[in-house]
Amino acid sequence: MSAVLSTHGLVARYGDFQALYGVDTELGAGECVALIGANGAGKSTFLRAVMGLLPVAREMVRLDGEPVGGTAPDRMVQKGVAIVPEGRRLFTGMSVEDNLRVAIDQAARAAGKAGARAGGKGGWTLKRVHDLFPILAEKARTPVQSLSGGQQQMVAIGRALLCQPRVLLCDEISLGLAPKVIREIYAALPEIRAAGTAVILVEQDVGLAQSASDRLYCMLEGRVTLAGKSAEISRAQIGEAYFGVGHAVA
Ligand SMILES: Nc1ncnc2c1ncn2[C@@H]1O[C@H](COP(=O)(O)OP(=O)(O)OP(=O)(O)O)[C@@H](O)[C@H]1O
Ligand SMILES: [Mg+2]
């Protein structure tokens, strides 16, 4: 597999507290990889470390083989990595469309900068985001804070796509949403992947993670405890990797 993104002994700290202990992962071009694990396992930290939101050594993260660890987040966006962060972090007080336009402007600036590498070949436009999530066209002028949680998540995903990513990092996009809305959001994944974007999905719902991904990593206390093809991994293996040996659940 030629990895678009890979991590090599990735270590991350918050001050004196070590949150990641040498995490090795690979994401193939166009692949969807799920990252599961209990609260505090280090999933969000992993995404933050990849995105350059935490200081990490250059060799610990590679994009198309190029060492990029510790690159500033805006440069990572220019290089084709976008994140749908925990808690969405939308611009409250701004409309749905203005939230999306921020990403369009950011991508345009990145493309215009000499030396900036082009991001994905996805060609995401406002219209394509509206086709993916029609409600965002209907609510274009609505202040983003008056949308439902699911609609806000759609804005967050749309905003990330408009950065034209080759790699999309999603942090718990289903959290707190009703099953019907979760299905709507997950239904967008095949189209996102068809646009040539590889996806890392951090997901608490193990069944959902397994069914939506090609491969899966489970983390426990800052380490990868299980890696494999999602369709081939058993519940028992996941239970063990999730809670640690001796705490496996059927
Ligand atoms: N800003 C921070 N400062 C200090 N410690 C932190 C910080 N953020 C996270 N941690 C710690 O790092 C560890 C990993 O946290 P992280 O948020 O990555 O876990 P997670 O797997 O995303 O969990 P959750 O499922 O609850 O989102 C936890 O022990 C957490 O308490
Ligand atoms: Mg988290």
Coordinates of C-alpha atoms and ligand atoms in Angstrom, one line a residue:
M1 CA 0.0 0.0 0.0
S2 CA 1.4 3.4 -0.8
A3 CA 0.4 5.5 2.1
V4 CA -0.9 9.1 1.6
L5 CA -0.5 9.7 5.4
S6 CA 1.5 7.7 7.9
T7 CA 2.7 8.1 11.5
H8 CA 5.9 6.7 12.8
G9 CA 6.4 6.3 16.6
L10 CA 4.1 9.3 17.1
V11 CA 4.5 10.7 20.5
A12 CA 2.5 13.6 22.0
R13 CA 2.5 15.4 25.3
Y14 CA 0.4 17.9 27.1
G15 CA 3.1 19.5 29.3
D16 CA 4.4 16.7 31.6
F17 CA 1.5 14.3 30.6
Q18 CA 2.3 11.9 27.8
A19 CA -0.8 11.1 25.8
L20 CA 0.6 9.1 22.8
Y21 CA 3.3 6.5 23.1
G22 CA 4.7 5.7 19.7
V23 CA 1.7 5.3 17.4
D24 CA 2.3 3.8 14.0
T25 CA -0.5 4.1 11.4
E26 CA -0.9 4.2 7.7
L27 CA -3.7 5.6 5.5
G28 CA -3.8 4.5 1.9
A29 CA -4.9 6.9 -0.9
G30 CA -8.7 6.9 -1.0
E31 CA -8.9 4.6 2.0
C32 CA -11.2 5.0 5.0
V33 CA -9.6 4.1 8.3
A34 CA -11.5 4.1 11.6
L35 CA -9.8 4.9 14.9
I36 CA -11.7 3.6 18.0
G37 CA -11.0 3.5 21.7
A38 CA -12.5 4.5 25.0
N39 CA -12.7 8.0 26.4
G40 CA -9.2 9.3 26.9
A41 CA -7.5 6.7 24.7
G42 CA -5.8 9.4 22.7
K43 CA -7.9 9.5 19.6
S44 CA -8.4 13.3 19.4
T45 CA -4.8 13.8 20.5
F46 CA -3.7 11.6 17.5
L47 CA -5.7 13.8 15.1
R48 CA -4.4 17.0 16.7
A49 CA -0.8 15.7 16.5
V50 CA -1.2 14.8 12.8
M51 CA -2.8 18.2 12.1
G52 CA 0.1 20.1 13.7
L53 CA -2.0 21.3 16.6
L54 CA 0.5 19.7 19.0
P55 CA 4.3 19.8 18.7
V56 CA 5.6 16.6 17.3
A57 CA 8.9 15.7 15.6
R58 CA 9.1 16.1 11.8
E59 CA 9.7 12.4 11.1
M60 CA 6.7 11.2 13.1
V61 CA 4.2 12.3 10.4
R62 CA 4.6 11.7 6.7
L63 CA 2.4 13.0 3.9
D64 CA 3.1 11.2 0.6
G65 CA 6.4 10.1 2.2
E66 CA 7.4 13.7 3.0
P67 CA 8.1 14.3 6.7
V68 CA 5.6 17.0 7.9
G69 CA 5.3 16.4 11.7
G70 CA 4.9 19.7 13.5
T71 CA 3.9 21.7 10.4
A72 CA 1.6 24.5 11.3
P73 CA -2.1 23.6 10.8
D74 CA -2.7 26.2 8.1
R75 CA 0.2 24.7 6.2
M76 CA -1.2 21.3 6.7
V77 CA -4.4 22.5 5.1
Q78 CA -2.4 23.8 2.2
K79 CA -0.8 20.4 1.8
G80 CA -4.2 18.8 1.6
V81 CA -5.1 17.7 5.2
A82 CA -8.4 19.0 6.7
I83 CA -10.0 18.3 10.1
V84 CA -13.6 18.2 11.3
P85 CA -12.6 18.9 14.9
E86 CA -14.2 17.7 18.1
G87 CA -17.0 20.1 18.9
R88 CA -17.2 21.4 15.3
R89 CA -15.8 24.9 16.1
L90 CA -18.0 26.8 13.7
F91 CA -18.1 30.6 13.6
T92 CA -21.1 31.4 15.7
G93 CA -22.8 34.6 14.7
M94 CA -22.1 33.9 11.0
S95 CA -24.5 32.3 8.5
V96 CA -24.1 28.8 7.2
E97 CA -22.9 30.1 3.9
D98 CA -20.4 32.5 5.4
N99 CA -18.9 29.6 7.5
L100 CA -18.4 27.7 4.3
R101 CA -17.0 30.7 2.5
V102 CA -14.3 31.0 5.1
A103 CA -12.9 27.7 3.9
I104 CA -13.3 28.7 0.2
D105 CA -11.2 31.8 0.9
Q106 CA -8.7 29.9 2.8
A107 CA -8.3 27.3 0.0
A108 CA -8.0 30.1 -2.6
R109 CA -5.3 31.9 -0.6
A110 CA -3.5 28.6 -0.2
A111 CA -3.7 27.9 -3.9
G112 CA -2.4 31.4 -4.7
K113 CA 0.6 31.2 -2.5
A114 CA 3.8 30.5 -4.3
G115 CA 5.3 27.2 -3.4
A116 CA 2.0 25.9 -1.9
R117 CA 1.3 22.4 -3.0
A118 CA -2.2 21.8 -4.4
G119 CA -4.5 20.0 -2.2
G120 CA -6.9 17.4 -3.4
K121 CA -8.3 17.0 -6.8
G122 CA -11.8 16.8 -5.4
G123 CA -13.0 20.1 -6.9
W124 CA -15.4 20.8 -4.0
T125 CA -17.5 23.8 -4.6
L126 CA -20.4 25.4 -2.6
K127 CA -22.7 23.7 -5.1
R128 CA -21.2 20.3 -4.6
V129 CA -21.5 20.7 -0.8
H130 CA -25.1 21.7 -1.2
D131 CA -25.7 18.6 -3.4
L132 CA -24.1 16.5 -0.6
F133 CA -26.1 18.1 2.1
P134 CA -29.2 19.9 0.6
I135 CA -30.3 21.3 3.9
L136 CA -27.2 23.6 3.8
A137 CA -28.6 25.3 0.7
E138 CA -32.0 25.8 2.3
K139 CA -30.3 27.2 5.5
A140 CA -27.6 29.2 3.7
R141 CA -28.6 32.5 5.3
T142 CA -29.4 31.0 8.8
P143 CA -27.0 31.8 11.6
V144 CA -25.1 28.6 12.2
Q145 CA -25.9 28.5 15.9
S146 CA -29.6 28.1 15.2
L147 CA -29.1 24.8 13.3
S148 CA -29.6 21.4 14.8
G149 CA -26.5 19.5 15.9
G150 CA -26.6 17.3 12.8
Q151 CA -26.9 20.3 10.5
Q152 CA -24.0 21.9 12.3
Q153 CA -21.9 18.8 11.7
M154 CA -22.8 19.0 8.0
V155 CA -21.4 22.5 8.0
A156 CA -18.3 21.4 9.7
I157 CA -17.8 18.6 7.1
G158 CA -18.6 20.9 4.2
R159 CA -16.1 23.5 5.5
A160 CA -13.4 20.8 5.7
L161 CA -14.2 19.6 2.1
L162 CA -14.0 23.1 0.7
C163 CA -10.3 23.1 1.8
Q164 CA -10.0 20.4 -1.0
P165 CA -8.4 17.8 1.2
R166 CA -6.7 14.6 0.1
V167 CA -6.9 13.5 3.7
L168 CA -9.9 14.3 5.9
L169 CA -9.7 13.8 9.6
C170 CA -13.1 13.4 11.4
D171 CA -13.4 13.6 15.1
E172 CA -16.6 11.9 16.4
I173 CA -18.9 13.2 13.7
S174 CA -21.8 11.1 15.1
L175 CA -21.5 12.2 18.7
G176 CA -24.8 13.2 20.3
L177 CA -26.8 12.8 17.0
A178 CA -30.0 10.9 16.4
P179 CA -29.6 7.6 14.4
K180 CA -31.3 9.0 11.3
V181 CA -29.0 12.0 11.2
I182 CA -26.0 9.8 11.7
R183 CA -27.1 7.7 8.7
E184 CA -27.4 10.9 6.6
I185 CA -24.0 12.0 7.6
Y186 CA -22.3 8.7 7.0
A187 CA -24.1 8.4 3.7
A188 CA -21.9 11.2 2.5
L189 CA -18.7 9.2 3.0
P190 CA -18.7 7.2 -0.3
E191 CA -19.0 10.4 -2.3
I192 CA -16.2 12.0 -0.3
R193 CA -14.0 9.0 -1.0
A194 CA -15.0 9.0 -4.6
A195 CA -13.7 12.5 -4.9
G196 CA -10.3 11.0 -4.0
T197 CA -10.2 11.9 -0.4
A198 CA -8.9 9.4 2.2
V199 CA -10.6 9.5 5.6
I200 CA -9.6 8.9 9.2
L201 CA -12.8 8.5 11.2
V202 CA -12.5 8.8 15.0
E203 CA -15.7 7.0 16.1
Q204 CA -17.0 5.9 19.5
D205 CA -19.7 3.7 18.0
V206 CA -17.7 0.6 17.2
G207 CA -20.3 -1.0 14.9
L208 CA -20.5 2.1 12.9
A209 CA -16.7 2.5 12.8
Q210 CA -16.4 -1.1 11.6
S211 CA -19.0 -0.9 8.9
A212 CA -17.9 2.5 7.5
S213 CA -14.2 1.7 7.3
D214 CA -11.8 -0.5 5.3
R215 CA -9.4 -0.9 8.2
L216 CA -9.5 -0.1 11.8
Y217 CA -7.1 0.9 14.6
C218 CA -8.0 0.6 18.3
M219 CA -6.2 2.7 20.8
L220 CA -5.9 2.2 24.6
E221 CA -4.0 4.6 26.8
G222 CA -2.0 6.2 24.0
R223 CA -1.1 3.0 22.2
V224 CA -2.5 1.1 19.3
T225 CA -3.7 -2.2 20.7
L226 CA -5.3 -3.6 17.5
A227 CA -5.0 -3.0 13.8
G228 CA -6.6 -4.9 10.9
K229 CA -9.2 -5.1 8.2
S230 CA -12.5 -4.0 9.6
A231 CA -14.4 -6.9 8.1
E232 CA -12.1 -9.4 9.6
I233 CA -11.9 -8.2 13.2
S234 CA -14.1 -9.9 15.7
R235 CA -16.1 -8.4 18.5
A236 CA -13.9 -10.3 21.0
Q237 CA -10.7 -8.9 19.6
I238 CA -12.1 -5.4 19.7
G239 CA -13.3 -5.9 23.3
E240 CA -9.9 -6.9 24.4
A241 CA -8.1 -4.1 22.5
Y242 CA -10.6 -1.5 23.8
F243 CA -10.5 -2.3 27.5
G244 CA -7.2 -4.2 27.8
V245 CA -6.7 -7.9 28.3
G246 CA -8.8 -9.3 31.1
H247 CA -11.6 -6.9 30.6
A248 CA -12.9 -8.3 27.3
V249 CA -16.6 -8.2 26.7
A250 CA -18.5 -10.4 24.3
Ligands
LIG1 N1 -5.5 19.9 26.7 C1 -5.1 18.8 27.4 N2 -4.3 19.0 28.5 C2 -4.0 17.9 29.2 N3 -4.3 16.7 29.0 C3 -5.2 16.5 28.0 C4 -5.6 17.5 27.1 N4 -6.4 17.0 26.2 C5 -6.5 15.7 26.4 N5 -5.7 15.3 27.5 C6 -5.5 14.0 28.0 O1 -4.9 13.2 27.0 C7 -5.5 11.9 27.0 C8 -6.0 11.6 25.7 O2 -7.1 12.5 25.5 P1 -7.9 12.5 24.1 O3 -8.8 13.7 24.1 O4 -7.0 12.4 23.0 O5 -8.8 11.2 24.2 P2 -9.9 10.7 23.2 O6 -9.6 9.3 22.9 O7 -10.2 11.6 22.1 O8 -11.2 10.6 24.2 P3 -12.7 11.0 24.0 O9 -13.3 9.8 23.5 O10 -13.2 11.3 25.4 O11 -12.8 12.2 23.1 C9 -6.5 11.9 28.2 O12 -5.9 11.3 29.3 C10 -6.8 13.3 28.4 O13 -7.2 13.6 29.7
MG2 MG -11.7 12.8 21.6

